[in-house]
XYZ file of C-alpha atoms in Angstrom:
31
model
C 114.621 88.845 111.475
C 114.704 85.598 109.597
C 112.527 85.010 106.547
C 110.299 82.446 108.296
C 109.470 84.937 111.054
C 108.655 87.583 108.453
C 106.352 85.194 106.567
C 104.512 84.321 109.774
C 104.198 88.016 110.649
C 103.042 88.895 107.139
C 100.487 86.074 107.237
C 99.174 87.407 110.543
C 98.954 90.935 109.150
C 97.065 89.633 106.111
C 94.583 87.773 108.322
C 94.059 90.869 110.465
C 93.557 93.007 107.360
C 91.055 90.498 105.980
C 89.174 90.448 109.285
C 89.172 94.241 109.376
C 87.611 94.308 105.882
C 85.043 91.581 106.599
C 83.884 93.059 109.902
C 82.237 96.495 109.587
C 84.207 99.128 111.464
C 82.091 101.738 113.219
C 84.877 104.322 112.966
C 84.937 104.116 109.172
C 82.110 105.186 106.856
C 80.658 102.190 105.054
C 80.991 102.528 101.296
């Protein structure tokens, strides 16, 4: 895997993580 691909993947993972934090998840208890 080249570095550019990894950066794009990492950026996507970060966006997904951010979305997961912003949007309340019914399966997780809200703190």
